[in-house]
C-alpha angles and dihedrals in degrees: 000000000000094000121110114237110247112259118258116249113244102221094189091056093046095048090046092050093045090052094049090050091052094047088048092049092046088048092051097044101069093037102045107010136265088281092069092043090050090047090051092054092043090054090050093051093046088050090053092050096047092046093053091045088053088231121182138149097223094046088068091053094044091053090048092052097042102037103016089239108145099178093105094049092049088049090055093047089052091048090051094048093049093048088048091053094045095044101040097074090050093050095045091053091049093226144055124198089347094306117116115240133184141166120263100242119178136167119272116219145100095329086057091051096046093043093049089051092048090046091050091051093045091048090054095044093043097042096239148024123257098282094041089049091054090043092055095041091050088052090058101263093141097183086072089071085079093055089048091053091051092045089056094042090053094050090050094050090047090060089064091054093045097108090053094050091044089058097050117111113280141169091236131240113325119191116174093203091057095047100039104019124250100281092053093042093054 
């Protein structure tokens, strides 16, 4: 008696979405290649799976703080460990399947501290981070469009301030793999 009835599938929405995804893939293929079209469809598929799984990084932390259940955090740590072990050989070789790859290493300093603070305030005011905003907007929470617009506006404004933030005091770039070697860094 306390169970929720399953939601009815909205056939028109599913068909329109599938059509838009197909059109997007067909538009990408001749311009950027079949690989980009396949990646576009793969991303859409992964998004669908993650949405239906109600996956979210913050949810695991919220459950841990409110209920003391650390399973979600352990699952995330396992996922990060597996990703590290899988990607470290590729990053250490500098290429994968003939494509050059490298880690994104940037200086840590005042700009990171200020950016983290502004990001945290924005997350609280907007009701979610970038991925959370996209998740909720994709799920039909249209008020999140305002949060997304503010997120984009803030990013664009930040690009005009980049020289200032790049000149702020920083520790410099720190890459554990460069300092310790790949096996120790992993």
